[in-house]
PDB file of C-alpha atoms in Angstrom:
ATOM      1  CA  GLU A 973     117.000 -39.046 124.187  1.00 95.00           C
ATOM      2  CA  VAL A 974     114.694 -36.653 122.369  1.00 96.00           C
ATOM      3  CA  GLN A 975     114.531 -37.370 118.650  1.00 97.00           C
ATOM      4  CA  LEU A 976     112.685 -35.585 115.881  1.00 98.00           C
ATOM      5  CA  LEU A 977     112.601 -37.087 112.410  1.00 98.00           C
ATOM      6  CA  GLU A 978     111.137 -35.108 109.543  1.00 98.00           C
ATOM      7  CA  SER A 979     109.917 -36.686 106.322  1.00 97.00           C
ATOM      8  CA  GLY A 980     107.854 -35.846 103.277  1.00 97.00           C
ATOM      9  CA  GLY A 981     110.104 -33.404 101.485  1.00 97.00           C
ATOM     10  CA  GLY A 982     110.776 -33.555  97.763  1.00 96.00           C
ATOM     11  CA  LEU A 983     110.684 -31.849  94.397  1.00 97.00           C
ATOM     12  CA  LEU A 984     107.412 -30.456  93.168  1.00 96.00           C
ATOM     13  CA  GLN A 985     106.082 -27.964  90.679  1.00 97.00           C
ATOM     14  CA  PRO A 986     104.807 -24.490  91.497  1.00 97.00           C
ATOM     15  CA  GLY A 987     101.240 -24.523  92.696  1.00 97.00           C
ATOM     16  CA  GLY A 988     101.584 -27.982  94.162  1.00 97.00           C
ATOM     17  CA  SER A 989     100.903 -29.325  97.628  1.00 97.00           C
ATOM     18  CA  LEU A 990     102.892 -31.379 100.087  1.00 97.00           C
ATOM     19  CA  ARG A 991     102.538 -32.688 103.628  1.00 98.00           C
ATOM     20  CA  LEU A 992     105.532 -32.846 105.925  1.00 98.00           C
ATOM     21  CA  SER A 993     105.651 -35.081 108.979  1.00 98.00           C
ATOM     22  CA  CYS A 994     107.793 -34.992 112.093  1.00 98.00           C
ATOM     23  CA  ALA A 995     107.922 -38.141 114.208  1.00 98.00           C
ATOM     24  CA  ALA A 996     108.835 -37.430 117.817  1.00 98.00           C
ATOM     25  CA  SER A 997     110.244 -39.742 120.467  1.00 98.00           C
ATOM     26  CA  GLY A 998     111.996 -39.584 123.815  1.00 97.00           C
ATOM     27  CA  PHE A 999     109.598 -37.179 125.515  1.00 96.00           C
ATOM     28  CA  THR A1000     105.910 -36.788 126.327  1.00 96.00           C
ATOM     29  CA  PHE A1001     104.889 -35.279 123.001  1.00 97.00           C
ATOM     30  CA  SER A1002     101.411 -34.228 124.134  1.00 96.00           C
ATOM     31  CA  ASN A1003     102.883 -31.938 126.810  1.00 95.00           C
ATOM     32  CA  TYR A1004     104.873 -29.683 124.487  1.00 96.00           C
ATOM     33  CA  ALA A1005     104.260 -27.037 121.878  1.00 96.00           C
ATOM     34  CA  MET A1006     105.923 -27.721 118.549  1.00 97.00           C
ATOM     35  CA  THR A1007     107.088 -25.567 115.696  1.00 97.00           C
ATOM     36  CA  TRP A1008     108.257 -25.550 112.079  1.00 98.00           C
ATOM     37  CA  VAL A1009     111.178 -23.386 110.974  1.00 98.00           C
ATOM     38  CA  ARG A1010     112.562 -23.214 107.455  1.00 98.00           C
ATOM     39  CA  GLN A1011     115.835 -22.186 105.871  1.00 98.00           C
ATOM     40  CA  ALA A1012     116.139 -21.300 102.209  1.00 98.00           C
ATOM     41  CA  PRO A1013     119.413 -22.344 100.548  1.00 97.00           C
ATOM     42  CA  GLY A1014     122.236 -20.151 101.821  1.00 96.00           C
ATOM     43  CA  LYS A1015     119.858 -18.016 103.879  1.00 97.00           C
ATOM     44  CA  GLY A1016     118.905 -17.555 107.516  1.00 98.00           C
ATOM     45  CA  LEU A1017     116.215 -19.123 109.656  1.00 98.00           C
ATOM     46  CA  GLU A1018     112.551 -18.239 109.186  1.00 98.00           C
ATOM     47  CA  TRP A1019     109.895 -19.230 111.725  1.00 97.00           C
ATOM     48  CA  VAL A1020     106.951 -20.749 109.846  1.00 98.00           C
ATOM     49  CA  SER A1021     104.325 -22.044 112.258  1.00 97.00           C
ATOM     50  CA  GLY A1022     103.673 -23.154 115.814  1.00 96.00           C
ATOM     51  CA  ILE A1023     101.071 -25.258 117.587  1.00 96.00           C
ATOM     52  CA  SER A1024     100.101 -25.645 121.213  1.00 95.00           C
ATOM     53  CA  SER A1025     100.465 -28.927 123.057  1.00 95.00           C
ATOM     54  CA  SER A1026      96.794 -29.835 122.593  1.00 95.00           C
ATOM     55  CA  GLY A1027      96.634 -28.588 119.024  1.00 95.00           C
ATOM     56  CA  ALA A1028      93.894 -26.120 119.909  1.00 95.00           C
ATOM     57  CA  SER A1029      96.003 -23.068 119.094  1.00 95.00           C
ATOM     58  CA  THR A1030      97.976 -22.516 115.913  1.00 96.00           C
ATOM     59  CA  TYR A1031     100.142 -19.652 114.704  1.00 96.00           C
ATOM     60  CA  TYR A1032     101.606 -18.743 111.323  1.00 97.00           C
ATOM     61  CA  ALA A1033     104.066 -16.408 109.693  1.00 97.00           C
ATOM     62  CA  ASP A1034     102.399 -13.947 107.334  1.00 96.00           C
ATOM     63  CA  SER A1035     104.338 -15.469 104.446  1.00 97.00           C
ATOM     64  CA  VAL A1036     102.490 -18.794 104.773  1.00 98.00           C
ATOM     65  CA  LYS A1037      99.170 -17.838 106.352  1.00 97.00           C
ATOM     66  CA  GLY A1038      96.266 -19.228 104.358  1.00 97.00           C
ATOM     67  CA  ARG A1039      98.510 -21.674 102.481  1.00 98.00           C
ATOM     68  CA  PHE A1040     100.041 -23.816 105.246  1.00 98.00           C
ATOM     69  CA  THR A1041      98.278 -25.721 108.014  1.00 98.00           C
ATOM     70  CA  ILE A1042     100.023 -27.091 111.076  1.00 98.00           C
ATOM     71  CA  SER A1043      98.508 -29.971 112.990  1.00 98.00           C
ATOM     72  CA  ARG A1044      99.474 -32.769 115.321  1.00 98.00           C
ATOM     73  CA  ASP A1045      98.353 -36.249 116.292  1.00 98.00           C
ATOM     74  CA  ASN A1046      99.268 -36.758 119.917  1.00 98.00           C
ATOM     75  CA  SER A1047      98.274 -40.432 119.733  1.00 98.00           C
ATOM     76  CA  LYS A1048     100.926 -40.938 117.070  1.00 98.00           C
ATOM     77  CA  ASN A1049     103.523 -38.505 118.466  1.00 98.00           C
ATOM     78  CA  THR A1050     103.595 -36.800 115.090  1.00 98.00           C
ATOM     79  CA  LEU A1051     103.590 -33.196 113.914  1.00 98.00           C
ATOM     80  CA  TYR A1052     102.446 -32.220 110.430  1.00 98.00           C
ATOM     81  CA  LEU A1053     102.702 -29.305 108.050  1.00 98.00           C
ATOM     82  CA  GLN A1054     100.286 -29.288 105.124  1.00 98.00           C
ATOM     83  CA  MET A1055     101.574 -26.939 102.450  1.00 98.00           C
ATOM     84  CA  SER A1056      99.632 -25.774  99.402  1.00 98.00           C
ATOM     85  CA  SER A1057      99.958 -23.213  96.595  1.00 97.00           C
ATOM     86  CA  LEU A1058     103.692 -23.657  96.790  1.00 98.00           C
ATOM     87  CA  GLY A1059     106.019 -21.278  95.022  1.00 97.00           C
ATOM     88  CA  ALA A1060     109.755 -21.015  94.455  1.00 97.00           C
ATOM     89  CA  GLU A1061     109.980 -18.871  97.600  1.00 97.00           C
ATOM     90  CA  ASP A1062     108.964 -21.897  99.659  1.00 98.00           C
ATOM     91  CA  THR A1063     112.067 -23.835  98.613  1.00 98.00           C
ATOM     92  CA  ALA A1064     113.896 -24.558 101.849  1.00 98.00           C
ATOM     93  CA  VAL A1065     114.959 -27.097 104.405  1.00 98.00           C
ATOM     94  CA  TYR A1066     112.065 -27.465 106.823  1.00 98.00           C
ATOM     95  CA  TYR A1067     112.931 -28.224 110.439  1.00 98.00           C
ATOM     96  CA  CYS A1068     110.583 -29.277 113.178  1.00 98.00           C
ATOM     97  CA  ALA A1069     111.566 -28.386 116.708  1.00 98.00           C
ATOM     98  CA  LYS A1070     110.326 -29.058 120.204  1.00 97.00           C
ATOM     99  CA  GLY A1071     108.982 -26.056 122.049  1.00 94.00           C
ATOM    100  CA  ASN A1072     108.065 -25.524 125.651  1.00 86.00           C
ATOM    101  CA  LEU A1073     105.185 -26.242 127.962  1.00 79.00           C
ATOM    102  CA  VAL A1074     103.791 -22.898 126.772  1.00 78.00           C
ATOM    103  CA  THR A1075     103.391 -22.196 123.069  1.00 80.00           C
ATOM    104  CA  LYS A1076     105.723 -19.214 122.844  1.00 86.00           C
ATOM    105  CA  GLY A1077     109.267 -20.108 123.645  1.00 92.00           C
ATOM    106  CA  TRP A1078     112.607 -21.357 122.502  1.00 96.00           C
ATOM    107  CA  PHE A1079     113.197 -24.463 120.424  1.00 97.00           C
ATOM    108  CA  ASP A1080     115.176 -27.443 121.622  1.00 96.00           C
ATOM    109  CA  PRO A1081     116.047 -29.742 120.027  1.00 97.00           C
ATOM    110  CA  TRP A1082     115.616 -29.567 116.283  1.00 98.00           C
ATOM    111  CA  GLY A1083     115.248 -32.347 113.766  1.00 98.00           C
ATOM    112  CA  GLN A1084     117.700 -32.727 110.914  1.00 97.00           C
ATOM    113  CA  GLY A1085     115.298 -31.219 108.414  1.00 98.00           C
ATOM    114  CA  THR A1086     113.661 -32.216 105.161  1.00 98.00           C
ATOM    115  CA  LEU A1087     114.290 -30.420 101.871  1.00 98.00           C
ATOM    116  CA  VAL A1088     111.410 -29.032  99.854  1.00 98.00           C
ATOM    117  CA  THR A1089     112.245 -27.857  96.342  1.00 98.00           C
ATOM    118  CA  VAL A1090     109.650 -26.049  94.272  1.00 98.00           C
ATOM    119  CA  SER A1091     110.676 -25.802  90.655  1.00 96.00           C
ATOM    120  CA  SER A1092     109.271 -26.286  87.182  1.00 93.00           C
TER     121      SER A1092
ATOM    122  CA  GLU B1238     105.948  -7.926 113.678  1.00 95.00           C
ATOM    123  CA  ILE B1239     109.180  -7.648 115.655  1.00 97.00           C
ATOM    124  CA  VAL B1240     112.261  -7.334 113.476  1.00 98.00           C
ATOM    125  CA  MET B1241     115.485  -8.765 114.902  1.00 98.00           C
ATOM    126  CA  THR B1242     118.735  -7.246 113.611  1.00 98.00           C
ATOM    127  CA  GLN B1243     122.077  -8.909 114.228  1.00 98.00           C
ATOM    128  CA  SER B1244     125.485  -7.317 113.896  1.00 95.00           C
ATOM    129  CA  PRO B1245     127.998  -7.695 112.525  1.00 97.00           C
ATOM    130  CA  ALA B1246     127.032  -9.980 109.666  1.00 98.00           C
ATOM    131  CA  THR B1247     130.500 -11.540 109.783  1.00 98.00           C
ATOM    132  CA  LEU B1248     132.979 -11.526 112.644  1.00 97.00           C
ATOM    133  CA  SER B1249     136.591 -12.580 112.082  1.00 96.00           C
ATOM    134  CA  VAL B1250     138.218 -13.788 115.281  1.00 95.00           C
ATOM    135  CA  SER B1251     141.381 -15.688 116.150  1.00 95.00           C
ATOM    136  CA  PRO B1252     141.130 -18.845 118.257  1.00 95.00           C
ATOM    137  CA  GLY B1253     141.383 -17.992 121.945  1.00 95.00           C
ATOM    138  CA  GLU B1254     140.016 -14.498 121.471  1.00 96.00           C
ATOM    139  CA  ARG B1255     136.701 -13.132 122.709  1.00 97.00           C
ATOM    140  CA  ALA B1256     133.755 -12.740 120.343  1.00 97.00           C
ATOM    141  CA  THR B1257     130.894 -10.349 121.001  1.00 98.00           C
ATOM    142  CA  LEU B1258     127.730 -10.668 118.915  1.00 98.00           C
ATOM    143  CA  SER B1259     124.840  -8.207 119.034  1.00 98.00           C
ATOM    144  CA  CYS B1260     121.117  -8.581 118.508  1.00 98.00           C
ATOM    145  CA  ARG B1261     118.634  -5.727 118.488  1.00 98.00           C
ATOM    146  CA  ALA B1262     114.849  -5.958 118.566  1.00 98.00           C
ATOM    147  CA  SER B1263     112.605  -3.376 116.888  1.00 98.00           C
ATOM    148  CA  GLN B1264     110.551  -3.251 120.108  1.00 98.00           C
ATOM    149  CA  SER B1265     110.964  -4.632 123.572  1.00 98.00           C
ATOM    150  CA  VAL B1266     110.963  -8.411 123.920  1.00 98.00           C
ATOM    151  CA  SER B1267     111.696  -8.307 127.653  1.00 97.00           C
ATOM    152  CA  SER B1268     114.057 -11.242 128.320  1.00 97.00           C
ATOM    153  CA  ASN B1269     112.283 -13.538 125.872  1.00 97.00           C
ATOM    154  CA  LEU B1270     115.288 -14.102 123.671  1.00 97.00           C
ATOM    155  CA  ALA B1271     117.197 -17.201 122.621  1.00 98.00           C
ATOM    156  CA  TRP B1272     120.500 -17.789 120.832  1.00 98.00           C
ATOM    157  CA  TYR B1273     121.300 -20.691 118.503  1.00 98.00           C
ATOM    158  CA  GLN B1274     124.447 -21.997 116.860  1.00 98.00           C
ATOM    159  CA  GLN B1275     124.382 -23.579 113.417  1.00 98.00           C
ATOM    160  CA  LYS B1276     127.261 -25.346 111.710  1.00 98.00           C
ATOM    161  CA  PRO B1277     127.268 -26.166 107.986  1.00 95.00           C
ATOM    162  CA  GLY B1278     124.954 -29.036 107.118  1.00 95.00           C
ATOM    163  CA  GLN B1279     123.584 -29.257 110.643  1.00 97.00           C
ATOM    164  CA  ALA B1280     120.419 -28.228 112.406  1.00 98.00           C
ATOM    165  CA  PRO B1281     120.584 -25.258 114.770  1.00 98.00           C
ATOM    166  CA  ARG B1282     121.440 -25.942 118.410  1.00 98.00           C
ATOM    167  CA  LEU B1283     120.046 -23.985 121.335  1.00 98.00           C
ATOM    168  CA  LEU B1284     122.703 -22.125 123.310  1.00 98.00           C
ATOM    169  CA  ILE B1285     120.889 -19.583 125.470  1.00 98.00           C
ATOM    170  CA  TYR B1286     117.282 -18.889 126.476  1.00 97.00           C
ATOM    171  CA  GLY B1287     115.751 -16.247 128.687  1.00 96.00           C
ATOM    172  CA  ALA B1288     118.491 -13.943 127.334  1.00 98.00           C
ATOM    173  CA  SER B1289     121.085 -15.311 129.746  1.00 98.00           C
ATOM    174  CA  THR B1290     120.405 -18.929 130.754  1.00 98.00           C
ATOM    175  CA  ARG B1291     122.666 -21.494 129.165  1.00 98.00           C
ATOM    176  CA  ALA B1292     120.950 -24.564 127.749  1.00 97.00           C
ATOM    177  CA  THR B1293     121.881 -28.011 129.015  1.00 96.00           C
ATOM    178  CA  GLY B1294     125.401 -29.010 128.067  1.00 97.00           C
ATOM    179  CA  ILE B1295     126.473 -25.608 126.759  1.00 98.00           C
ATOM    180  CA  PRO B1296     129.994 -24.647 127.880  1.00 97.00           C
ATOM    181  CA  ALA B1297     130.444 -21.758 130.296  1.00 98.00           C
ATOM    182  CA  ARG B1298     132.427 -19.786 127.708  1.00 97.00           C
ATOM    183  CA  PHE B1299     129.063 -18.905 126.140  1.00 98.00           C
ATOM    184  CA  SER B1300     127.173 -16.162 127.931  1.00 98.00           C
ATOM    185  CA  GLY B1301     124.185 -14.010 127.093  1.00 98.00           C
ATOM    186  CA  SER B1302     123.102 -10.652 128.404  1.00 98.00           C
ATOM    187  CA  GLY B1303     120.627  -7.870 127.802  1.00 98.00           C
ATOM    188  CA  SER B1304     116.923  -7.171 128.022  1.00 98.00           C
ATOM    189  CA  GLY B1305     114.358  -5.055 126.252  1.00 98.00           C
ATOM    190  CA  THR B1306     115.781  -4.353 122.819  1.00 98.00           C
ATOM    191  CA  GLU B1307     119.540  -4.886 123.139  1.00 98.00           C
ATOM    192  CA  PHE B1308     121.162  -8.281 123.589  1.00 98.00           C
ATOM    193  CA  THR B1309     124.668  -9.688 123.458  1.00 98.00           C
ATOM    194  CA  LEU B1310     126.127 -13.164 123.049  1.00 98.00           C
ATOM    195  CA  THR B1311     129.721 -13.426 124.237  1.00 98.00           C
ATOM    196  CA  ILE B1312     132.075 -16.308 123.583  1.00 97.00           C
ATOM    197  CA  SER B1313     134.898 -15.731 126.027  1.00 94.00           C
ATOM    198  CA  SER B1314     137.649 -17.739 124.324  1.00 93.00           C
ATOM    199  CA  LEU B1315     136.880 -19.088 120.895  1.00 95.00           C
ATOM    200  CA  GLN B1316     137.528 -22.751 120.294  1.00 95.00           C
ATOM    201  CA  SER B1317     137.807 -24.319 116.847  1.00 93.00           C
ATOM    202  CA  GLU B1318     134.350 -25.864 117.208  1.00 95.00           C
ATOM    203  CA  ASP B1319     132.767 -22.444 117.823  1.00 96.00           C
ATOM    204  CA  PHE B1320     133.226 -21.174 114.281  1.00 93.00           C
ATOM    205  CA  ALA B1321     129.662 -21.202 113.015  1.00 97.00           C
ATOM    206  CA  VAL B1322     126.640 -19.007 112.366  1.00 98.00           C
ATOM    207  CA  TYR B1323     124.734 -17.653 115.357  1.00 98.00           C
ATOM    208  CA  TYR B1324     121.089 -16.595 115.378  1.00 98.00           C
ATOM    209  CA  CYS B1325     118.991 -14.772 117.925  1.00 98.00           C
ATOM    210  CA  GLN B1326     115.247 -15.392 118.215  1.00 98.00           C
ATOM    211  CA  GLN B1327     112.524 -13.510 120.064  1.00 98.00           C
ATOM    212  CA  TYR B1328     109.599 -15.335 121.578  1.00 97.00           C
ATOM    213  CA  ASN B1329     107.818 -12.443 123.205  1.00 96.00           C
ATOM    214  CA  ASN B1330     105.312 -11.747 120.424  1.00 95.00           C
ATOM    215  CA  TRP B1331     103.639 -13.569 117.554  1.00 94.00           C
ATOM    216  CA  PRO B1332     104.895 -14.045 114.946  1.00 95.00           C
ATOM    217  CA  LEU B1333     108.102 -15.372 116.430  1.00 96.00           C
ATOM    218  CA  SER B1334     111.171 -14.131 114.584  1.00 97.00           C
ATOM    219  CA  PHE B1335     114.877 -14.706 114.049  1.00 98.00           C
ATOM    220  CA  GLY B1336     117.723 -12.347 113.368  1.00 98.00           C
ATOM    221  CA  GLY B1337     119.609 -12.637 110.110  1.00 98.00           C
ATOM    222  CA  GLY B1338     122.592 -14.324 111.742  1.00 98.00           C
ATOM    223  CA  THR B1339     126.230 -13.573 112.485  1.00 98.00           C
ATOM    224  CA  LYS B1340     128.902 -15.754 110.932  1.00 98.00           C
ATOM    225  CA  VAL B1341     131.924 -16.209 113.178  1.00 98.00           C
ATOM    226  CA  GLU B1342     134.900 -17.086 111.023  1.00 96.00           C
ATOM    227  CA  ILE B1343     138.557 -17.787 111.654  1.00 90.00           C
ATOM    228  CA  LYS B1344     140.800 -14.752 111.348  1.00 89.00           C
TER     229      LYS B1344
END
């Protein structure tokens, strides 16, 4: 069974930094693209960032470009999202999701999410 | 950036009735479109990919159609467990993008 377990969320002040992790199991992690999607409280889904299976290619939404960095460690079956210069607009549940053999695609399955709250 | 627009925002349907949800792309995404279901407090679940292919384990009452800029998700006979929010997502162009969602509620 494919499992994705996010961690690293929490409460932090504006301007702060945080690193999210997503531990993957139940599939050959190094074969699949991965992605981060976030959902602000009471709002819809927003794609944040994607990474190819090797990690060589990365993609970002304009809203986070230059502030967030996606990466992966295929030896540890773990996906990361390094977030910096955080603002209130970044408050959301952050989901990691398994992509496809190619980087652009649909997401299945999703983890349960980790909540990031940016507030003074 | 491709903007995905879903309509209606809220759909009130009685159990057993058909629900038709729409998703429009600001430019062609070919058939590179997926649909997701999200229930309160849960992560989204993939329903449809490639505009019309049901994901593993998804009941046949869910069907997707369309290509280019106009897409439809149809739930043929709503069950109690189908009341949820539904999102479309295009994966034709970077950045990937979601629609704003359609909430299917009990009439």
